[in-house]
PDB file of C-alpha atoms in Angstrom:
ATOM      1  CA  MET A 221     -82.024 -29.395 -93.756  1.00 72.00           C
ATOM      2  CA  GLU A 222     -78.799 -27.519 -93.501  1.00 84.00           C
ATOM      3  CA  ILE A 223     -77.783 -24.134 -92.223  1.00 90.00           C
ATOM      4  CA  GLU A 224     -75.858 -22.394 -94.972  1.00 92.00           C
ATOM      5  CA  ILE A 225     -74.210 -19.015 -94.686  1.00 96.00           C
ATOM      6  CA  ARG A 226     -75.617 -16.398 -97.121  1.00 97.00           C
ATOM      7  CA  LYS A 227     -78.833 -18.418 -97.580  1.00 96.00           C
ATOM      8  CA  HIS A 228     -82.247 -18.291 -95.968  1.00 96.00           C
ATOM      9  CA  VAL A 229     -83.198 -20.831 -93.339  1.00 96.00           C
ATOM     10  CA  ASP A 230     -84.724 -23.928 -94.912  1.00 94.00           C
ATOM     11  CA  GLU A 231     -88.527 -23.664 -95.039  1.00 94.00           C
ATOM     12  CA  ASP A 232     -89.049 -26.864 -93.029  1.00 95.00           C
ATOM     13  CA  LEU A 233     -86.574 -25.733 -90.373  1.00 95.00           C
ATOM     14  CA  SER A 234     -88.318 -22.370 -90.227  1.00 95.00           C
ATOM     15  CA  LYS A 235     -91.675 -24.072 -89.610  1.00 96.00           C
ATOM     16  CA  LEU A 236     -90.245 -26.306 -86.883  1.00 95.00           C
ATOM     17  CA  LEU A 237     -88.547 -23.429 -85.113  1.00 96.00           C
ATOM     18  CA  ARG A 238     -91.698 -21.299 -85.219  1.00 95.00           C
ATOM     19  CA  GLU A 239     -93.709 -24.221 -83.844  1.00 93.00           C
ATOM     20  CA  PHE A 240     -91.326 -25.196 -81.063  1.00 94.00           C
ATOM     21  CA  THR A 241     -90.003 -21.827 -79.894  1.00 96.00           C
ATOM     22  CA  SER A 242     -91.796 -18.867 -78.378  1.00 95.00           C
ATOM     23  CA  GLY A 243     -91.253 -15.153 -78.059  1.00 95.00           C
ATOM     24  CA  SER A 244     -89.768 -15.714 -74.614  1.00 96.00           C
ATOM     25  CA  ASP A 245     -87.326 -18.215 -76.117  1.00 96.00           C
ATOM     26  CA  ILE A 246     -86.243 -15.586 -78.629  1.00 96.00           C
ATOM     27  CA  ILE A 247     -85.700 -13.061 -75.823  1.00 96.00           C
ATOM     28  CA  LYS A 248     -83.693 -15.701 -73.953  1.00 97.00           C
ATOM     29  CA  VAL A 249     -81.465 -16.204 -77.001  1.00 97.00           C
ATOM     30  CA  TYR A 250     -81.071 -12.440 -77.373  1.00 97.00           C
ATOM     31  CA  ASN A 251     -79.929 -12.197 -73.745  1.00 96.00           C
ATOM     32  CA  GLU A 252     -77.482 -15.073 -74.209  1.00 96.00           C
ATOM     33  CA  THR A 253     -76.046 -14.101 -77.606  1.00 96.00           C
ATOM     34  CA  ASN A 254     -76.772 -10.366 -77.970  1.00 96.00           C
ATOM     35  CA  ILE A 255     -78.330 -11.097 -81.393  1.00 96.00           C
ATOM     36  CA  SER A 256     -81.426  -8.912 -81.619  1.00 96.00           C
ATOM     37  CA  ASP A 257     -84.892 -10.356 -81.399  1.00 95.00           C
ATOM     38  CA  PHE A 258     -85.665  -8.605 -84.700  1.00 95.00           C
ATOM     39  CA  THR A 259     -82.801 -10.463 -86.393  1.00 96.00           C
ATOM     40  CA  LEU A 260     -83.864 -13.781 -84.887  1.00 96.00           C
ATOM     41  CA  GLN A 261     -87.497 -13.246 -85.963  1.00 96.00           C
ATOM     42  CA  SER A 262     -86.281 -12.271 -89.437  1.00 96.00           C
ATOM     43  CA  LEU A 263     -84.277 -15.487 -89.678  1.00 96.00           C
ATOM     44  CA  LEU A 264     -87.274 -17.579 -88.651  1.00 95.00           C
ATOM     45  CA  GLY A 265     -89.518 -15.704 -91.082  1.00 95.00           C
ATOM     46  CA  ARG A 266     -86.968 -16.221 -93.866  1.00 96.00           C
ATOM     47  CA  ARG A 267     -86.666 -12.460 -94.418  1.00 96.00           C
ATOM     48  CA  ARG A 268     -82.975 -12.423 -93.538  1.00 96.00           C
ATOM     49  CA  LYS A 269     -80.150 -14.702 -94.608  1.00 97.00           C
ATOM     50  CA  VAL A 270     -77.879 -16.591 -92.238  1.00 97.00           C
ATOM     51  CA  THR A 271     -74.535 -14.930 -91.552  1.00 97.00           C
ATOM     52  CA  GLU A 272     -71.553 -15.896 -89.426  1.00 97.00           C
ATOM     53  CA  ASP A 273     -72.703 -13.239 -86.954  1.00 96.00           C
ATOM     54  CA  ASN A 274     -76.304 -14.442 -86.528  1.00 97.00           C
ATOM     55  CA  LYS A 275     -75.664 -18.184 -86.859  1.00 96.00           C
ATOM     56  CA  PRO A 276     -74.953 -18.667 -83.107  1.00 96.00           C
ATOM     57  CA  GLY A 277     -78.435 -17.340 -82.316  1.00 97.00           C
ATOM     58  CA  LEU A 278     -79.993 -19.701 -84.817  1.00 96.00           C
ATOM     59  CA  VAL A 279     -78.075 -22.647 -83.369  1.00 96.00           C
ATOM     60  CA  ARG A 280     -79.238 -21.717 -79.870  1.00 97.00           C
ATOM     61  CA  LEU A 281     -82.852 -21.502 -81.079  1.00 97.00           C
ATOM     62  CA  ILE A 282     -82.515 -25.002 -82.525  1.00 96.00           C
ATOM     63  CA  GLU A 283     -81.227 -26.278 -79.177  1.00 97.00           C
ATOM     64  CA  ILE A 284     -84.169 -24.697 -77.378  1.00 97.00           C
ATOM     65  CA  ALA A 285     -86.626 -26.121 -79.933  1.00 96.00           C
ATOM     66  CA  ILE A 286     -85.235 -29.595 -79.235  1.00 95.00           C
ATOM     67  CA  GLU A 287     -85.686 -29.067 -75.481  1.00 94.00           C
ATOM     68  CA  ASN A 288     -89.250 -27.815 -76.027  1.00 94.00           C
ATOM     69  CA  ALA A 289     -90.103 -30.762 -78.293  1.00 93.00           C
ATOM     70  CA  LYS A 290     -88.822 -33.231 -75.678  1.00 92.00           C
ATOM     71  CA  SER A 291     -90.840 -31.452 -73.007  1.00 88.00           C
ATOM     72  CA  GLY A 292     -93.919 -31.737 -75.219  1.00 87.00           C
ATOM     73  CA  ILE A 293     -93.357 -35.474 -75.586  1.00 86.00           C
ATOM     74  CA  ASN A 294     -93.084 -35.877 -71.821  1.00 85.00           C
ATOM     75  CA  LYS A 295     -96.262 -33.862 -71.254  1.00 87.00           C
ATOM     76  CA  ALA A 296     -98.128 -35.936 -73.851  1.00 89.00           C
ATOM     77  CA  GLU A 297     -96.961 -39.194 -72.268  1.00 89.00           C
ATOM     78  CA  ASP A 298     -98.018 -37.983 -68.817  1.00 90.00           C
ATOM     79  CA  CYS A 299    -101.408 -36.965 -70.200  1.00 90.00           C
ATOM     80  CA  GLU A 300    -101.835 -40.361 -71.835  1.00 90.00           C
ATOM     81  CA  LYS A 301    -101.067 -42.165 -68.559  1.00 90.00           C
ATOM     82  CA  LYS A 302    -103.496 -40.054 -66.559  1.00 91.00           C
ATOM     83  CA  LEU A 303    -106.295 -40.401 -69.101  1.00 91.00           C
ATOM     84  CA  THR A 304    -105.717 -44.145 -69.353  1.00 92.00           C
ATOM     85  CA  GLN A 305    -105.998 -44.411 -65.570  1.00 92.00           C
ATOM     86  CA  VAL A 306    -109.310 -42.560 -65.702  1.00 90.00           C
ATOM     87  CA  LEU A 307    -110.643 -44.911 -68.379  1.00 90.00           C
ATOM     88  CA  GLU A 308    -109.485 -47.972 -66.460  1.00 91.00           C
ATOM     89  CA  SER A 309    -111.247 -46.761 -63.339  1.00 91.00           C
ATOM     90  CA  ILE A 310    -114.587 -46.521 -65.143  1.00 89.00           C
TER      91      ILE A 310
END
């Protein structure tokens, strides 16, 4: 997976970003980068190609997706511990 200027976002990257980012994340990136939410959604939906101008928003979305994925791992581990404790107490 690479980000190439004048090309659409890779299909696998698009799927990951749609899975691990939300509408509020897109608004956050808009507020940080001033790249419109429409443009960011179009990048994720592979309806718009990457440009030098919109690339910073895409990079920021990737950073947020990484943070969200790590948070999901931590939540899953916490859930596993709590459920294991319940089973052990039975």
